[in-house]
CSV table of C-alpha atoms and ligand atoms in Angstrom, one decimal:
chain,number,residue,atom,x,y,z
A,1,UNK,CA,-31.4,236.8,-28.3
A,2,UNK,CA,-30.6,239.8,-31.3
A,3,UNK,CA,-27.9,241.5,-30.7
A,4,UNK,CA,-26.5,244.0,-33.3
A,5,UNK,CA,-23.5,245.8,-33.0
A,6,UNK,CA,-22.4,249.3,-34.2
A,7,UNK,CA,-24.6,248.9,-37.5
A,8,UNK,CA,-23.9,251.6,-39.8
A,9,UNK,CA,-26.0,252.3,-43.1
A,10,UNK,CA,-26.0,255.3,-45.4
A,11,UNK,CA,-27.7,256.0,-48.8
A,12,UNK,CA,-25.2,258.3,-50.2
A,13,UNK,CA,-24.7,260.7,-48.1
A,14,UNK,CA,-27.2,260.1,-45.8
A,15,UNK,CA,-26.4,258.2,-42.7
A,16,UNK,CA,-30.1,256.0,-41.7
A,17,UNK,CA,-28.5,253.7,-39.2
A,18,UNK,CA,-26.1,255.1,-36.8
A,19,UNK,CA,-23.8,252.8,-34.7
A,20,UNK,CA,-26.8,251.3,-33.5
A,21,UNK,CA,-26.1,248.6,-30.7
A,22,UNK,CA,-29.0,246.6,-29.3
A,23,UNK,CA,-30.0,243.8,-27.0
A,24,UNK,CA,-33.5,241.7,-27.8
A,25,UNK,CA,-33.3,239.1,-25.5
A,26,UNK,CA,-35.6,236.1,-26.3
A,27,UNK,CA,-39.4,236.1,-25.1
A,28,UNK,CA,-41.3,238.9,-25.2
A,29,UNK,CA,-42.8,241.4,-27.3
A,30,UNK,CA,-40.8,244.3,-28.6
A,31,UNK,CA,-42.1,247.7,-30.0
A,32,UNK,CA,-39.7,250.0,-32.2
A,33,UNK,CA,-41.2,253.7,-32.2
A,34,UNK,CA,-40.1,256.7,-33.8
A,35,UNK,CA,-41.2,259.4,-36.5
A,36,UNK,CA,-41.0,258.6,-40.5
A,37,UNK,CA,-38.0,258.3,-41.5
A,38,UNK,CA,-36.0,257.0,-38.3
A,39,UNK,CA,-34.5,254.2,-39.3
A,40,UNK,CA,-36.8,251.3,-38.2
A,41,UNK,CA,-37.7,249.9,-41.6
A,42,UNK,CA,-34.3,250.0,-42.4
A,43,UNK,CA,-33.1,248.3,-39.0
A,44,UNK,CA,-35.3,245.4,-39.4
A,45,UNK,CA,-34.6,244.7,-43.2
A,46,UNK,CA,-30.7,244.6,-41.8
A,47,UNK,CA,-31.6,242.2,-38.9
A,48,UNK,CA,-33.7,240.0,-41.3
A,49,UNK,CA,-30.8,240.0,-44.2
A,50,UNK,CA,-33.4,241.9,-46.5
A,51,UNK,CA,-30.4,244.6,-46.7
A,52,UNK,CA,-26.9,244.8,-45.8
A,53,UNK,CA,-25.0,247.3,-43.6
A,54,UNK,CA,-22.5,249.2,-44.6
A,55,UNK,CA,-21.0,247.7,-41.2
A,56,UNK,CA,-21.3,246.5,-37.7
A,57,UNK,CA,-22.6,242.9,-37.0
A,58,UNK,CA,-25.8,240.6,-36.1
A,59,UNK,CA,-26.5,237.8,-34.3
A,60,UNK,CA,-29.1,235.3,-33.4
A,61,UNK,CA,-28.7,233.0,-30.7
A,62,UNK,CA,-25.2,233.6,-31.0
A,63,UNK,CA,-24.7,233.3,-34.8
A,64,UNK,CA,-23.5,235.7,-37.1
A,65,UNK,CA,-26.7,236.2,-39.5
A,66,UNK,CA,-24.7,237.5,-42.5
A,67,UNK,CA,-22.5,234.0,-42.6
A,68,UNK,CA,-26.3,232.0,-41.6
A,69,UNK,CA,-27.5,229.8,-44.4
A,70,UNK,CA,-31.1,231.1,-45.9
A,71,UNK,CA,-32.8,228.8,-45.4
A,72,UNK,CA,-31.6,228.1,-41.7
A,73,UNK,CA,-32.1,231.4,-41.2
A,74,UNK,CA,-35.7,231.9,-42.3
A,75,UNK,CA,-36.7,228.6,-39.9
A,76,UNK,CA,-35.1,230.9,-37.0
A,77,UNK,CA,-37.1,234.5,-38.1
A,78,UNK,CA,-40.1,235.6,-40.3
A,79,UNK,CA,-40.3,239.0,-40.9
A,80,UNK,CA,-43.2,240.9,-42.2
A,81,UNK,CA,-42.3,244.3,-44.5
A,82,UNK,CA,-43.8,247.1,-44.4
A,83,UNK,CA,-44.8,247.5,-48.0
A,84,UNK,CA,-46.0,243.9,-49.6
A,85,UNK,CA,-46.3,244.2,-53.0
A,86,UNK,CA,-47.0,241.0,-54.4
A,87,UNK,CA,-48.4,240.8,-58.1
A,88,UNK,CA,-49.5,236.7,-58.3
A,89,UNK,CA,-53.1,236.1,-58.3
A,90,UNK,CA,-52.9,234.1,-55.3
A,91,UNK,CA,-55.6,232.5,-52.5
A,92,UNK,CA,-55.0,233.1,-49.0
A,93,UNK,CA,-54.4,230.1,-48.4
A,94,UNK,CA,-52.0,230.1,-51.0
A,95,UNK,CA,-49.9,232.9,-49.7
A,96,UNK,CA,-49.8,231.6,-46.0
A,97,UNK,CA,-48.3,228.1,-47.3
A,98,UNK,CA,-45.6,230.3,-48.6
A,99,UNK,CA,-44.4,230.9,-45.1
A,100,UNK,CA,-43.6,226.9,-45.0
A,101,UNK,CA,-41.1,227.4,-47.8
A,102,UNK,CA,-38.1,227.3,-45.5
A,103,UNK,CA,-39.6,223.7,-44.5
A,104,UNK,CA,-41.1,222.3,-47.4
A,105,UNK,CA,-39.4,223.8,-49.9
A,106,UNK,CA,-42.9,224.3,-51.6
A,107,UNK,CA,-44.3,220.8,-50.8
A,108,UNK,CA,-46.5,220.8,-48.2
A,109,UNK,CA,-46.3,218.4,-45.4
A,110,UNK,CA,-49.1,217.9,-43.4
A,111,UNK,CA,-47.5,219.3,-40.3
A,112,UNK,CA,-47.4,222.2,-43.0
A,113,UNK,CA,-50.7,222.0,-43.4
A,114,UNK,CA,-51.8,222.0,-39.6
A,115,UNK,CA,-49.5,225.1,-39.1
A,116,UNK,CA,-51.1,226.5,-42.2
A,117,UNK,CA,-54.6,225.9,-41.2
A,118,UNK,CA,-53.6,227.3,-37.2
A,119,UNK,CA,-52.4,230.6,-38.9
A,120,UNK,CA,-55.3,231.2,-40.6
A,121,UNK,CA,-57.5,230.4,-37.3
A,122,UNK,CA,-55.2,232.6,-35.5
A,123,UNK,CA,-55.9,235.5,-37.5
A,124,UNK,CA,-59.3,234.9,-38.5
A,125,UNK,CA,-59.2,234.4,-41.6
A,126,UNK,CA,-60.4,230.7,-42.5
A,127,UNK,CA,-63.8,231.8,-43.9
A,128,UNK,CA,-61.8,234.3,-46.6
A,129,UNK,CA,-59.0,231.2,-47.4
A,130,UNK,CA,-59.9,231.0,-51.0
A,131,UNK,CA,-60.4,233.9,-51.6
A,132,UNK,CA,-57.7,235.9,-54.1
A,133,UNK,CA,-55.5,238.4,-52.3
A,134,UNK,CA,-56.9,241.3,-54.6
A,135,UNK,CA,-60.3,240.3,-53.5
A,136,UNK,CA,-59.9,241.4,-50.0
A,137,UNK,CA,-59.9,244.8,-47.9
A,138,UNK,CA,-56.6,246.2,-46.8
A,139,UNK,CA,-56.9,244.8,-43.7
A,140,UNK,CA,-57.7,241.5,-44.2
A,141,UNK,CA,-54.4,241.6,-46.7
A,142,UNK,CA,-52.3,243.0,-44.0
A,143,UNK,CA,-53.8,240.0,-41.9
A,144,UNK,CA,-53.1,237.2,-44.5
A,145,UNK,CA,-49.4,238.8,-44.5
A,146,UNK,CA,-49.0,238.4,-40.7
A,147,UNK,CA,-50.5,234.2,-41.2
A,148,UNK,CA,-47.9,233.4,-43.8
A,149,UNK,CA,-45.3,235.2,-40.9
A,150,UNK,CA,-46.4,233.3,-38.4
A,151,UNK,CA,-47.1,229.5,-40.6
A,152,UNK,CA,-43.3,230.0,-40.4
A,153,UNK,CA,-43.0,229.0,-37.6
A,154,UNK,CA,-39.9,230.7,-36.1
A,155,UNK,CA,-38.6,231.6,-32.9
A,156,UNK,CA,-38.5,235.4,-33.6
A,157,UNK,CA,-41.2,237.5,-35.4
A,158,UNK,CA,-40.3,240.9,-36.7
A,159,UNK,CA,-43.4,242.4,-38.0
A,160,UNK,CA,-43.2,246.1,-39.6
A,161,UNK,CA,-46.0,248.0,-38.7
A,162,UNK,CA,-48.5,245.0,-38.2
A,163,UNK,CA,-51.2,246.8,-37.5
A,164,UNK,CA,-51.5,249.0,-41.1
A,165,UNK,CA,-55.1,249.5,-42.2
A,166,UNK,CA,-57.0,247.5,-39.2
A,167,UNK,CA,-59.8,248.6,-37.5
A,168,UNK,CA,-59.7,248.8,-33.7
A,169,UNK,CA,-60.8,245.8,-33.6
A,170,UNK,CA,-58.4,243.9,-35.6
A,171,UNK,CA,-56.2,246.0,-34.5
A,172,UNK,CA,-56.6,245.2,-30.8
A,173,UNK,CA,-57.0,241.2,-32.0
A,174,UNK,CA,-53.4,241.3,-33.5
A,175,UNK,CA,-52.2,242.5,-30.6
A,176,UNK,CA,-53.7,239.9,-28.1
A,177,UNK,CA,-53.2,236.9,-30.7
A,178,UNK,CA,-49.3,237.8,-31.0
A,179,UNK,CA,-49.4,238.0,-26.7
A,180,UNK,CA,-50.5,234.4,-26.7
A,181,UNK,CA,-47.3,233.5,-29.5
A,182,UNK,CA,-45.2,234.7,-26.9
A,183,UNK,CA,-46.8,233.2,-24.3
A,184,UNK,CA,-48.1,229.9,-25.6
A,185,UNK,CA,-45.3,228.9,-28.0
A,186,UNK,CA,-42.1,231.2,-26.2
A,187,UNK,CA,-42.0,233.8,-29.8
A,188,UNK,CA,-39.6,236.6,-29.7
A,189,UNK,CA,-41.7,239.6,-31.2
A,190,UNK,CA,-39.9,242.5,-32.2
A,191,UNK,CA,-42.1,245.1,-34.0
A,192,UNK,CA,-42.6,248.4,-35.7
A,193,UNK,CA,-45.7,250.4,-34.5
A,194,UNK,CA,-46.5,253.9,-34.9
A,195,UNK,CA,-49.8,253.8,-32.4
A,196,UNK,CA,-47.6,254.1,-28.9
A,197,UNK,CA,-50.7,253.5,-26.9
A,198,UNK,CA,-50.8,249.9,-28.3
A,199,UNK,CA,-46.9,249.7,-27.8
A,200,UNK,CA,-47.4,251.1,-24.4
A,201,UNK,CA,-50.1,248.7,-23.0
A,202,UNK,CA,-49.0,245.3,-25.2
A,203,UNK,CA,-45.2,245.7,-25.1
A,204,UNK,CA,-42.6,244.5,-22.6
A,205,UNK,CA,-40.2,246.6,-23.9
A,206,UNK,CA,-40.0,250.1,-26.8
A,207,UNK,CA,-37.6,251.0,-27.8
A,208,UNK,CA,-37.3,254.7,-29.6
A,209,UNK,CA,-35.2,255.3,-32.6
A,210,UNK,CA,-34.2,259.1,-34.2
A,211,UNK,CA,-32.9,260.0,-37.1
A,212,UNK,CA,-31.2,256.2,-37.1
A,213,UNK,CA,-30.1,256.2,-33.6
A,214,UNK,CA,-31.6,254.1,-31.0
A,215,UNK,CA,-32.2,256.9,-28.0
A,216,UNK,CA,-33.9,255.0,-25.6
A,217,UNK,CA,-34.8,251.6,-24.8
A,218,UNK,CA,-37.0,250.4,-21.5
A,219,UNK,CA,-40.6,249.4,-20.1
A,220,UNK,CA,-43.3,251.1,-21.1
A,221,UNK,CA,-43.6,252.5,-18.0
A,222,UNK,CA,-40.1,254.1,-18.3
A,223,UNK,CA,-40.7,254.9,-22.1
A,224,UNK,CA,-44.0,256.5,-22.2
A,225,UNK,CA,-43.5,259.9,-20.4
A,226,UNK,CA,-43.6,263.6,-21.5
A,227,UNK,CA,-40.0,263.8,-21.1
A,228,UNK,CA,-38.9,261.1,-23.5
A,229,UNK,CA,-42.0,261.1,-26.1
A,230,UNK,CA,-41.5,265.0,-26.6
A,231,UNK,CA,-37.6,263.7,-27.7
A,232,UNK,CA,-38.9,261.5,-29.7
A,233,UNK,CA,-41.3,263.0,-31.7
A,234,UNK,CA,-40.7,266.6,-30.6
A,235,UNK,CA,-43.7,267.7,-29.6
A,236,UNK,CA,-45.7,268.4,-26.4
A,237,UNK,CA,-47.7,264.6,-25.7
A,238,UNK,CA,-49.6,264.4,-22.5
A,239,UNK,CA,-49.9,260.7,-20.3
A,240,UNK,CA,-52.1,259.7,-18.4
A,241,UNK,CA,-52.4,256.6,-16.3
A,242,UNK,CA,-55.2,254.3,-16.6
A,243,UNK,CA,-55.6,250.8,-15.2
A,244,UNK,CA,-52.2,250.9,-14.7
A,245,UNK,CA,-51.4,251.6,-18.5
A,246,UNK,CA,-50.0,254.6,-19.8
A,247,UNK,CA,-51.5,256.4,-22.6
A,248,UNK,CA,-50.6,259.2,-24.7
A,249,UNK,CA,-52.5,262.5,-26.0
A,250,UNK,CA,-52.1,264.1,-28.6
A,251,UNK,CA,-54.8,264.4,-30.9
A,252,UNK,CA,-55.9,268.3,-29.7
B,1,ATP,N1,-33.7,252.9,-50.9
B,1,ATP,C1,-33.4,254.1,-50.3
B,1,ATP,N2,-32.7,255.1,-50.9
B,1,ATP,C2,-32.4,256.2,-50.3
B,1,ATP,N3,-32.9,256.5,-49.0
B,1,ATP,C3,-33.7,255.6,-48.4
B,1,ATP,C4,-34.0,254.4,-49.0
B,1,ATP,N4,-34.7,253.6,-48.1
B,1,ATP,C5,-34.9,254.4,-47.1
B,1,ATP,N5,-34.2,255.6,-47.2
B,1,ATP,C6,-34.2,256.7,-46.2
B,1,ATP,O1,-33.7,256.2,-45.0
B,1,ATP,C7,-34.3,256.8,-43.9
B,1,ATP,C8,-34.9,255.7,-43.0
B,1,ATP,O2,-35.9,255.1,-43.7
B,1,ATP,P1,-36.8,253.9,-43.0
B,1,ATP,O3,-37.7,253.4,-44.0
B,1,ATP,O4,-35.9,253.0,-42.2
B,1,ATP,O5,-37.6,254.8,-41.9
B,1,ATP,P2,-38.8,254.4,-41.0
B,1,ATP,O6,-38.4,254.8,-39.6
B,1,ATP,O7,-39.2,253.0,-41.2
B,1,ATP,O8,-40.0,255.4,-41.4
B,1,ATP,P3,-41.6,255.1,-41.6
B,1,ATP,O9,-42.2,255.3,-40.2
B,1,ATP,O10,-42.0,256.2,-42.5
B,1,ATP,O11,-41.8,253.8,-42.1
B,1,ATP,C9,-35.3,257.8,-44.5
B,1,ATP,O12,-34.8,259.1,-44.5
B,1,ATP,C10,-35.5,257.3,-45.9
B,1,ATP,O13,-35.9,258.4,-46.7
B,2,MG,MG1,-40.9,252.1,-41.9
């Protein structure tokens, strides 16, 4: 389980997270929602140690992240950023063994290998291992990004805006292959996505951040209304059932 507590961050004078208190329990995939600019970068670089609060506490499982070990800490939770800017010429392949670091300490065991090699299959990208990360589409970076998050091999996941620059297909893949993490190997997902039909039919919980407050947290069932989406974002969405999924409209 994450729990934060009362986190507080400001950039000058510019509060982004505001007393925000939250419980992930373990299992299950999380979606944060919420319009540029609501905090939910910023929330999971402070649950991943990428940034620290001005104050307020984390935890995983119990433990206080900001006195956790690194390394320790990176074997419990990968986290994918939102921006990747990585300027080594570097294979695939190369850049999904980086997620064993925390194990391996850069040599590879071949348990590090196997999880390696199951990343790549898991996202498809075996055929394109050698190839050099500037040699490949946007997509299939953002792909190679999500391996090397998941040959890590850690209980929780925190992925920020996973699905940047895939097509529906891809798209749609991600979303099924990070279902069976959760379900096959019991991952805690927690994740940033701006497409809330995708959070609504592949999520077990959203939870909607404004202006860096956390204003509501449930199913998608209770999540995806009129009501709540038009708080949200502030403006007039239309759902519709469907196979017992709810989707949103808003592209008129
Ligand atoms: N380094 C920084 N210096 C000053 N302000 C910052 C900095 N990083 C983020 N901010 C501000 O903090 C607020 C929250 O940013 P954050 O990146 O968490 O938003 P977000 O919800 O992830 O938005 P998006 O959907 O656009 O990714 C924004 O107003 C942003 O301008
Ligand atoms: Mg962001």
């Amino acid at each position: 389980m994450i729990e934060t507590r009362a986190l507080r961050k400001s950039y000058g004078s510019s509060l982004v997270l505001d007393e925000v208190s939250l419980t992930l329990p373990r299992g299950g995939i999380t979606s944060i929602i919420g319009a540029n600019g609501a905090g939910k970068s910023t929330l999971l670089s402070v649950i991943s140690r990428l940034l620290t609060a001005d104050s307020g506490a984390v935890s995983i499982d119990s433990q206080d992240i900001f006195r956790a070990a690194g390394p320790e800490l990176a074997r419990k939770l990968a986290v994918l950023r939102q921006d990747n800017h990585l300027n080594a010429r570097l294979t695939v392949k190369e850049l999904v063994s980086f997620g064993r670091y925390p194990h391996s300490k850069g040599r590879l065991t071949p348990a590090c290998r196997e999880a390696v090699n199951h990343a790549m299959t898991w996202l498809d990208l075996t055929a394109l291992s050698d190839r050099f990360l500037d040699q490949l589409s946007g997509g299939q970076r953002q792909r190679a990004f999500v391996a090397m998050t998941l040959a890590q091999e850690t209980d929780y996941i925190l992925l920020d805006e996973p699905l940047n620059n895939l097509d529906m297909k891809n798209a749609r893949a991600m979303m099924l292959t990070l279902r069976q993490a959760v379900q096959a190997l019991q991952k805690t997902v927690v994740m940033v996505l701006h497409d809330i039909n995708f959070a609504s039919v592949h999520s077990d919980r959203i939870i909607a951040m404004k202006a860096g407050r956390v204003i509501h947290s449930g199913t998608p069932a209770q999540i995806i209304t009129p009501a709540i989406l038009r708080d949200v974002y502030d403006m007039e969405i239309t759902v519709q059932e469907i196979d017992g999924h709810r989707f949103a409209f808003y592209y008129g």
